[in-house]
């Protein structure tokens, strides 16, 4: 990264805004690598930004002007929603909750598709069953902001029914604990990466 940024040391960035999407490189470290004073905002987007459905976390030190913060926020709102964090360490939490999370959903969908195929569905049909259900579930969350996720889940879960049995199986296999552990592992790795630069 230092080699990539070396040419910037010759530029006057004192009146410029630098927006970084590099994971693991803190604002102070990036300023050091640039070798010239600059206003820096860290952004952690995720891949759904490619479809305009992204979720980006942003952090700006107090030295960054409100107009630059507004610009960065509007820039990222063009590809989805934004969440500002007050402390730079919050970017690592954004990584766990949003930056890396599309892969979590893909893994869950992958497992569902694999099992649907094992039950006799073709690959194409299994994928359609899973992706349309995931899309519909996400849209239900968006369309019902007044309902928490637990309520939405309960609305699908009849006592003693098939969904209830599936949910109990997930709980027996400690799915919520696994999700927490995975997110904490992502945060820990982000913190470790900071020490590498």
XYZ file of N, CA and C in Angstrom:
591
model
N 0.823 -1.199 0.000
C 0.000 0.000 0.000
C 0.864 1.259 0.000
N 1.974 1.220 0.732
C 2.846 2.392 0.781
C 3.391 2.715 -0.597
N 3.700 1.686 -1.391
C 4.196 1.919 -2.752
C 3.124 2.564 -3.617
N 1.897 2.128 -3.439
C 0.783 2.696 -4.208
C 0.601 4.171 -3.871
N 0.757 4.507 -2.602
C 0.507 5.874 -2.150
C 1.717 6.786 -2.261
N 2.896 6.240 -2.512
C 4.127 7.038 -2.554
C 4.030 8.265 -3.465
N 3.475 8.152 -4.676
C 3.399 9.329 -5.556
C 2.581 10.483 -4.975
N 1.665 10.180 -4.055
C 0.832 11.231 -3.479
C 1.627 12.159 -2.566
N 2.781 11.704 -2.088
C 3.603 12.521 -1.199
C 4.073 13.792 -1.895
N 4.132 13.750 -3.227
C 4.589 14.909 -3.997
C 3.457 15.898 -4.272
N 2.233 15.538 -3.943
C 1.085 16.396 -4.217
C 0.692 17.206 -2.991
N 0.089 18.345 -3.223
C -0.448 19.158 -2.133
C -1.907 18.754 -1.926
N -2.149 17.982 -0.889
C -3.503 17.510 -0.598
C -4.148 18.277 0.548
N -3.521 19.384 0.938
C -3.984 20.106 2.127
C -5.418 20.613 2.004
N -5.875 20.865 0.789
C -7.250 21.335 0.605
C -8.124 20.273 -0.059
N -7.640 19.033 -0.049
C -8.352 17.942 -0.721
C -8.973 16.985 0.296
N -10.007 16.295 -0.159
C -10.628 15.241 0.636
C -10.196 13.895 0.076
N -9.692 13.040 0.943
C -9.307 11.683 0.554
C -10.327 10.723 1.156
N -10.934 9.900 0.309
C -11.890 8.892 0.771
C -11.249 7.529 0.595
N -11.110 6.797 1.687
C -10.445 5.492 1.662
C -11.441 4.369 1.907
N -11.378 3.340 1.063
C -12.183 2.131 1.292
C -11.279 0.955 1.663
N -10.047 1.250 2.046
C -9.084 0.203 2.393
C -9.352 -0.323 3.800
N -9.639 -1.607 3.904
C -9.852 -2.231 5.213
C -8.520 -2.334 5.943
N -8.549 -2.084 7.238
C -7.362 -2.292 8.055
C -6.383 -1.134 8.091
N -6.649 -0.060 7.363
C -5.740 1.087 7.382
C -6.463 2.258 8.038
N -6.002 2.622 9.233
C -6.644 3.687 9.997
C -6.332 5.050 9.384
N -7.100 6.044 9.778
C -6.883 7.404 9.281
C -5.474 7.899 9.607
N -4.990 7.773 10.862
C -3.621 8.228 11.143
C -2.571 7.500 10.302
N -2.753 6.201 10.117
C -1.779 5.440 9.323
C -1.841 5.846 7.859
N -3.028 6.082 7.338
C -3.157 6.506 5.948
C -2.531 7.881 5.750
N -2.729 8.782 6.710
C -2.115 10.110 6.632
C -0.598 9.994 6.608
N -0.082 9.078 7.413
C 1.363 8.832 7.448
C 1.847 8.295 6.105
N 1.101 7.366 5.522
C 1.473 6.792 4.229
C 1.417 7.827 3.104
N 0.422 8.724 3.180
C 0.304 9.754 2.149
C 1.464 10.734 2.209
N 1.974 10.953 3.412
C 3.121 11.839 3.564
C 2.802 13.304 3.361
N 1.529 13.644 3.372
C 1.115 15.033 3.196
C -0.201 15.234 3.934
N -0.409 16.416 4.505
C -1.668 16.641 5.223
C -2.875 16.524 4.285
N -3.933 15.917 4.781
C -5.160 15.780 3.990
C -6.313 15.459 4.922
N -7.503 15.843 4.505
C -8.701 15.424 5.220
C -9.071 14.040 4.707
N -9.241 13.094 5.627
C -9.476 11.697 5.242
C -10.777 11.196 5.851
N -11.583 10.549 5.026
C -12.788 9.871 5.490
C -12.658 8.404 5.123
N -12.893 7.544 6.108
C -12.890 6.097 5.838
C -14.300 5.641 5.519
N -14.397 4.810 4.507
C -15.683 4.256 4.091
C -15.550 2.747 4.002
N -16.527 2.033 4.540
C -16.573 0.581 4.383
C -17.879 0.230 3.679
N -17.816 0.054 2.343
C -19.015 -0.336 1.597
C -19.168 -1.855 1.591
N -20.217 -2.342 0.960
C -20.322 -3.784 0.722
C -20.715 -4.030 -0.732
N -20.632 -5.271 -1.157
C -20.799 -5.576 -2.578
C -22.185 -5.266 -3.150
N -23.279 -5.295 -2.379
C -24.556 -4.897 -2.969
C -24.574 -3.442 -3.463
N -23.528 -2.678 -3.126
C -23.394 -1.326 -3.671
C -23.354 -1.359 -5.194
N -22.879 -2.464 -5.747
C -22.826 -2.613 -7.202
C -24.215 -2.541 -7.823
N -25.248 -2.840 -7.031
C -26.633 -2.813 -7.504
C -27.404 -1.605 -6.966
N -26.694 -0.706 -6.274
C -27.368 0.426 -5.655
C -28.091 0.057 -4.378
N -27.759 -1.113 -3.825
C -28.422 -1.619 -2.619
C -27.429 -1.827 -1.478
N -26.348 -1.060 -1.502
C -25.293 -1.238 -0.525
C -25.609 -0.658 0.842
N -24.756 -1.016 1.793
C -24.780 -0.453 3.143
C -23.348 -0.074 3.456
N -23.094 1.218 3.625
C -21.737 1.702 3.850
C -21.613 2.357 5.212
N -20.518 2.071 5.883
C -20.183 2.744 7.129
C -19.152 3.816 6.846
N -19.274 4.967 7.485
C -18.341 6.064 7.276
C -17.830 6.597 8.603
N -16.558 7.021 8.592
C -15.960 7.663 9.759
C -15.143 8.854 9.286
N -15.287 9.963 9.992
C -14.491 11.156 9.707
C -13.984 11.742 11.019
N -12.694 12.070 11.090
C -12.182 12.748 12.279
C -12.832 14.130 12.418
N -12.722 14.719 13.581
C -13.331 16.030 13.829
C -12.775 17.104 12.911
N -11.555 16.914 12.412
C -10.925 17.917 11.553
C -11.585 18.031 10.181
N -12.359 17.035 9.792
C -13.019 17.055 8.481
C -14.238 17.970 8.542
N -14.386 18.817 7.530
C -15.481 19.792 7.510
C -16.836 19.125 7.304
N -17.872 19.825 7.736
C -19.233 19.319 7.543
C -19.561 19.167 6.062
N -19.044 20.085 5.241
C -19.324 20.010 3.803
C -18.677 18.776 3.187
N -17.479 18.424 3.644
C -16.829 17.211 3.136
C -17.571 15.958 3.603
N -18.053 15.986 4.840
C -18.840 14.853 5.347
C -20.124 14.699 4.541
N -20.762 15.830 4.253
C -21.989 15.808 3.460
C -21.718 15.228 2.076
N -20.614 15.664 1.468
C -20.249 15.168 0.134
C -20.031 13.656 0.154
N -19.249 13.184 1.121
C -18.956 11.747 1.210
C -20.233 10.951 1.449
N -21.091 11.470 2.315
C -22.357 10.790 2.590
C -23.229 10.704 1.354
N -23.334 11.810 0.622
C -24.142 11.817 -0.601
C -23.550 10.894 -1.663
N -22.232 10.851 -1.733
C -21.564 9.972 -2.695
C -21.936 8.515 -2.442
N -21.896 8.105 -1.182
C -22.202 6.718 -0.854
C -23.703 6.434 -0.877
N -24.523 7.444 -0.639
C -25.974 7.255 -0.743
C -26.399 6.966 -2.180
N -25.541 7.305 -3.135
C -25.837 7.010 -4.543
C -25.811 5.510 -4.814
N -25.187 4.746 -3.909
C -25.107 3.288 -4.103
C -25.751 2.511 -2.952
N -26.543 3.202 -2.125
C -27.217 2.511 -1.028
C -27.432 3.409 0.171
N -27.420 2.815 1.341
C -27.636 3.552 2.587
C -26.303 3.731 3.314
N -26.275 4.703 4.233
C -25.042 4.994 4.957
C -25.286 5.022 6.463
N -24.225 4.743 7.192
C -24.245 4.788 8.654
C -22.922 5.401 9.108
N -22.991 6.549 9.777
C -21.788 7.188 10.299
C -21.467 6.626 11.682
N -20.194 6.429 11.955
C -19.751 6.014 13.288
C -18.919 7.139 13.892
N -19.013 7.300 15.207
C -18.330 8.400 15.882
C -16.871 8.084 16.182
N -16.569 6.799 16.386
C -15.198 6.375 16.655
C -14.697 5.527 15.491
N -13.431 5.646 15.165
C -12.909 4.894 14.027
C -13.011 3.390 14.238
N -12.932 2.948 15.484
C -13.069 1.515 15.767
C -14.433 0.985 15.332
N -15.406 1.881 15.224
C -16.731 1.487 14.768
C -16.742 0.961 13.342
N -15.736 1.330 12.554
C -15.637 0.810 11.184
C -15.472 -0.708 11.215
N -14.737 -1.217 12.199
C -14.574 -2.673 12.311
C -15.902 -3.353 12.622
N -16.742 -2.681 13.403
C -18.074 -3.222 13.683
C -18.943 -3.197 12.428
N -18.773 -2.154 11.617
C -19.488 -2.072 10.336
C -19.067 -3.222 9.430
N -17.771 -3.529 9.432
C -17.275 -4.647 8.619
C -18.025 -5.923 8.982
N -18.164 -6.181 10.290
C -18.817 -7.415 10.746
C -20.303 -7.437 10.430
N -20.967 -6.283 10.575
C -22.423 -6.238 10.406
C -22.867 -6.017 8.969
N -22.019 -5.368 8.160
C -22.445 -5.036 6.798
C -21.397 -5.362 5.739
N -20.152 -4.963 5.962
C -19.124 -5.170 4.941
C -18.953 -6.622 4.539
N -18.849 -7.488 5.520
C -18.660 -8.924 5.267
C -19.967 -9.692 5.171
N -21.052 -9.101 5.659
C -22.282 -9.874 5.842
C -22.931 -10.429 4.577
N -22.771 -9.820 3.396
C -23.343 -10.495 2.229
C -22.847 -11.936 2.095
N -21.597 -12.168 2.447
C -21.061 -13.536 2.374
C -21.757 -14.462 3.365
N -22.168 -13.935 4.525
C -22.891 -14.776 5.488
C -24.207 -15.256 4.876
N -24.918 -14.302 4.271
C -26.198 -14.652 3.650
C -25.994 -15.625 2.490
N -24.932 -15.397 1.707
C -24.649 -16.310 0.592
C -24.372 -17.719 1.105
N -23.634 -17.826 2.215
C -23.333 -19.140 2.785
C -24.616 -19.842 3.222
N -25.499 -19.102 3.878
C -26.770 -19.676 4.330
C -27.601 -20.125 3.126
N -27.658 -19.272 2.109
C -28.411 -19.608 0.898
C -27.783 -20.794 0.167
N -26.465 -20.828 0.169
C -25.740 -21.941 -0.456
C -26.112 -23.266 0.213
N -26.145 -23.258 1.545
C -26.502 -24.474 2.286
C -27.948 -24.877 2.003
N -28.843 -23.895 1.924
C -30.244 -24.191 1.620
C -30.397 -24.766 0.214
N -29.694 -24.153 -0.741
C -29.782 -24.653 -2.118
C -29.253 -26.083 -2.213
N -28.140 -26.327 -1.537
C -27.548 -27.665 -1.559
C -28.526 -28.702 -1.008
N -29.189 -28.370 0.094
C -30.147 -29.309 0.682
C -31.377 -29.468 -0.206
N -31.832 -28.389 -0.826
C -32.981 -28.485 -1.739
C -32.653 -29.405 -2.915
N -31.419 -29.313 -3.404
C -30.999 -30.212 -4.486
C -30.949 -31.655 -3.997
N -30.507 -31.842 -2.749
C -30.464 -33.192 -2.179
C -31.873 -33.767 -2.047
N -32.872 -32.886 -1.929
C -34.265 -33.326 -1.836
C -34.891 -33.569 -3.211
N -34.086 -33.399 -4.268
C -34.560 -33.745 -5.606
C -34.810 -32.602 -6.565
N -34.674 -31.359 -6.116
C -34.866 -30.236 -7.029
C -33.636 -30.055 -7.913
N -33.850 -29.566 -9.124
C -32.726 -29.253 -10.003
C -31.965 -28.069 -9.415
N -30.733 -27.878 -9.860
C -29.932 -26.753 -9.371
C -30.646 -25.425 -9.643
N -31.195 -25.293 -10.841
C -31.880 -24.053 -11.217
C -33.101 -23.795 -10.334
N -33.916 -24.819 -10.129
C -35.118 -24.655 -9.306
C -34.753 -24.413 -7.846
N -33.760 -25.143 -7.343
C -33.327 -24.968 -5.952
C -32.847 -23.541 -5.717
N -32.074 -23.023 -6.667
C -31.587 -21.645 -6.524
C -32.749 -20.660 -6.538
N -33.691 -20.854 -7.455
C -34.824 -19.936 -7.526
C -35.654 -19.980 -6.244
N -35.882 -21.163 -5.702
C -36.623 -21.287 -4.443
C -35.949 -20.482 -3.333
N -34.638 -20.622 -3.254
C -33.884 -19.975 -2.180
C -33.768 -18.471 -2.403
N -33.381 -18.069 -3.611
C -33.147 -16.640 -3.825
C -34.434 -15.823 -3.755
N -35.528 -16.363 -4.258
C -36.787 -15.621 -4.195
C -37.297 -15.530 -2.761
N -37.109 -16.588 -1.996
C -37.516 -16.561 -0.587
C -36.678 -15.561 0.199
N -35.368 -15.520 -0.075
C -34.482 -14.569 0.607
C -34.843 -13.137 0.232
N -35.093 -12.910 -1.052
C -35.473 -11.578 -1.518
C -36.790 -11.141 -0.883
N -37.761 -12.040 -0.870
C -39.055 -11.724 -0.275
C -38.949 -11.442 1.209
N -38.148 -12.236 1.915
C -37.965 -12.024 3.353
C -37.327 -10.662 3.619
N -36.300 -10.316 2.835
C -35.645 -9.014 3.001
C -36.620 -7.874 2.721
N -37.439 -8.035 1.692
C -38.417 -6.993 1.363
C -39.467 -6.851 2.463
N -39.831 -7.961 3.114
C -40.779 -7.887 4.231
C -40.194 -7.093 5.393
N -38.903 -7.259 5.637
C -38.235 -6.489 6.687
C -38.291 -5.003 6.345
N -37.950 -4.675 5.103
C -37.938 -3.276 4.662
C -39.341 -2.668 4.704
N -40.334 -3.441 4.296
C -41.710 -2.934 4.207
C -42.403 -2.810 5.563
N -41.805 -3.385 6.601
C -42.432 -3.376 7.930
C -41.475 -2.865 9.006
N -41.027 -1.605 8.903
C -40.059 -1.092 9.876
C -40.607 -1.037 11.302
N -41.924 -1.073 11.435
C -42.534 -1.024 12.770
C -42.452 -2.368 13.488
N -42.106 -3.425 12.765
C -42.012 -4.763 13.355
C -40.558 -5.163 13.532
N -40.213 -5.669 14.724
C -38.850 -6.160 14.896
C -38.720 -7.526 14.221
N -37.487 -7.955 14.060
C -37.227 -9.199 13.329
C -37.820 -10.411 14.034
N -37.807 -10.387 15.354
C -38.377 -11.508 16.109
C -39.876 -11.650 15.822
N -40.565 -10.516 15.726
C -42.002 -10.542 15.426
C -42.253 -11.088 14.024
N -41.456 -10.635 13.066
C -41.610 -11.138 11.697
C -41.397 -12.650 11.652
N -40.395 -13.111 12.390
C -40.137 -14.559 12.428
C -41.316 -15.294 13.062
N -41.837 -14.735 14.146
C -42.958 -15.380 14.848
C -44.199 -15.474 13.967
N -44.368 -14.492 13.088
C -45.534 -14.493 12.201
C -45.504 -15.653 11.201
N -44.317 -16.174 10.945
C -44.180 -17.291 10.004
C -44.193 -18.634 10.729
N -44.058 -18.584 12.058
C -43.813 -19.792 12.839
C -45.048 -20.221 13.627
N -45.783 -21.180 13.086
C -46.951 -21.727 13.795
C -46.479 -22.722 14.852
N -47.063 -22.636 16.039
C -46.676 -23.526 17.135
C -46.862 -24.986 16.716
N -45.795 -25.765 16.886
C -45.845 -27.183 16.560
C -45.771 -27.500 15.080
N -45.556 -26.466 14.257
C -45.529 -26.669 12.813
C -44.137 -26.932 12.254
N -44.062 -26.963 10.947
C -42.800 -27.283 10.264
C -41.744 -26.208 10.486
N -42.161 -24.940 10.407
C -41.207 -23.846 10.610
C -40.679 -23.861 12.036
N -41.569 -24.105 12.995
C -41.150 -24.169 14.400
C -40.107 -25.257 14.599
N -40.302 -26.394 13.942
C -39.340 -27.490 14.068
C -37.989 -27.093 13.484
N -38.019 -26.413 12.339
C -36.768 -25.965 11.718
C -36.050 -24.955 12.608
N -36.798 -23.991 13.163
C -36.198 -22.975 14.030
C -35.585 -23.612 15.270
N -36.287 -24.570 15.864
C -35.753 -25.261 17.039
C -34.472 -26.008 16.701
N -34.419 -26.576 15.511
C -33.204 -27.278 15.084
C -32.045 -26.301 14.947
N -32.318 -25.121 14.360
C -31.273 -24.091 14.276
C -30.784 -23.724 15.673
N -31.708 -23.539 16.599
C -31.332 -23.160 17.962
C -30.573 -24.280 18.663
N -30.997 -25.523 18.441
C -30.294 -26.667 19.032
C -28.846 -26.723 18.562
N -28.630 -26.298 17.326
C -27.277 -26.281 16.764
C -26.586 -24.931 16.979
N -27.192 -24.119 17.848
C -26.596 -22.857 18.301
C -26.298 -21.876 17.162
N -27.228 -21.753 16.225
C -27.039 -20.808 15.126
C -26.822 -19.377 15.614
N -27.630 -18.854 16.568
C -27.386 -17.484 17.033
C -25.985 -17.298 17.619
N -25.507 -18.283 18.384
C -24.160 -18.197 18.957
C -23.100 -18.232 17.868
N -23.334 -19.042 16.849
C -22.391 -19.143 15.735
C -22.299 -17.818 14.987
N -23.445 -17.175 14.780
C -23.460 -15.874 14.100
C -22.676 -14.850 14.915
N -22.907 -14.808 16.218
C -22.174 -13.879 17.087
C -20.676 -14.137 17.030
N -20.295 -15.410 17.099
C -18.873 -15.764 17.061
C -18.247 -15.355 15.735
N -18.971 -15.551 14.641
C -18.450 -15.194 13.318
C -18.257 -13.685 13.195
N -19.217 -12.917 13.678
C -19.105 -11.462 13.603
C -17.953 -10.959 14.468
N -17.787 -11.550 15.639
C -16.671 -11.150 16.506
C -15.334 -11.531 15.887
N -15.311 -12.659 15.175
C -14.085 -13.072 14.489
C -13.727 -12.084 13.383
N -14.731 -11.567 12.691
C -14.489 -10.571 11.645
C -13.911 -9.294 12.250
N -14.463 -8.868 13.389
C -13.953 -7.674 14.067
C -12.509 -7.886 14.511
N -12.244 -9.046 15.102
C -10.886 -9.352 15.565
C -9.903 -9.332 14.410
N -10.303 -9.897 13.273
C -9.412 -9.921 12.109
C -9.171 -8.508 11.586
N -10.196 -7.671 11.603
C -10.029 -6.282 11.168
C -9.031 -5.561 12.067
N -9.110 -5.828 13.371
C -8.166 -5.223 14.314
C -6.756 -5.735 14.071
N -6.631 -7.019 13.764
C -5.315 -7.593 13.461
C -4.733 -6.974 12.201
N -5.575 -6.749 11.202
C -5.103 -6.162 9.949
C -4.549 -4.760 10.161
N -5.127 -4.022 11.119
C -4.636 -2.676 11.403
C -3.177 -2.701 11.842
N -2.784 -3.766 12.528
C -1.401 -3.859 13.003
C -0.434 -4.273 11.897
N -0.964 -4.727 10.769
C -0.111 -5.159 9.658
C 0.371 -3.993 8.802
N -0.328 -2.870 8.890
C 0.019 -1.737 8.023
C 0.812 -0.707 8.791
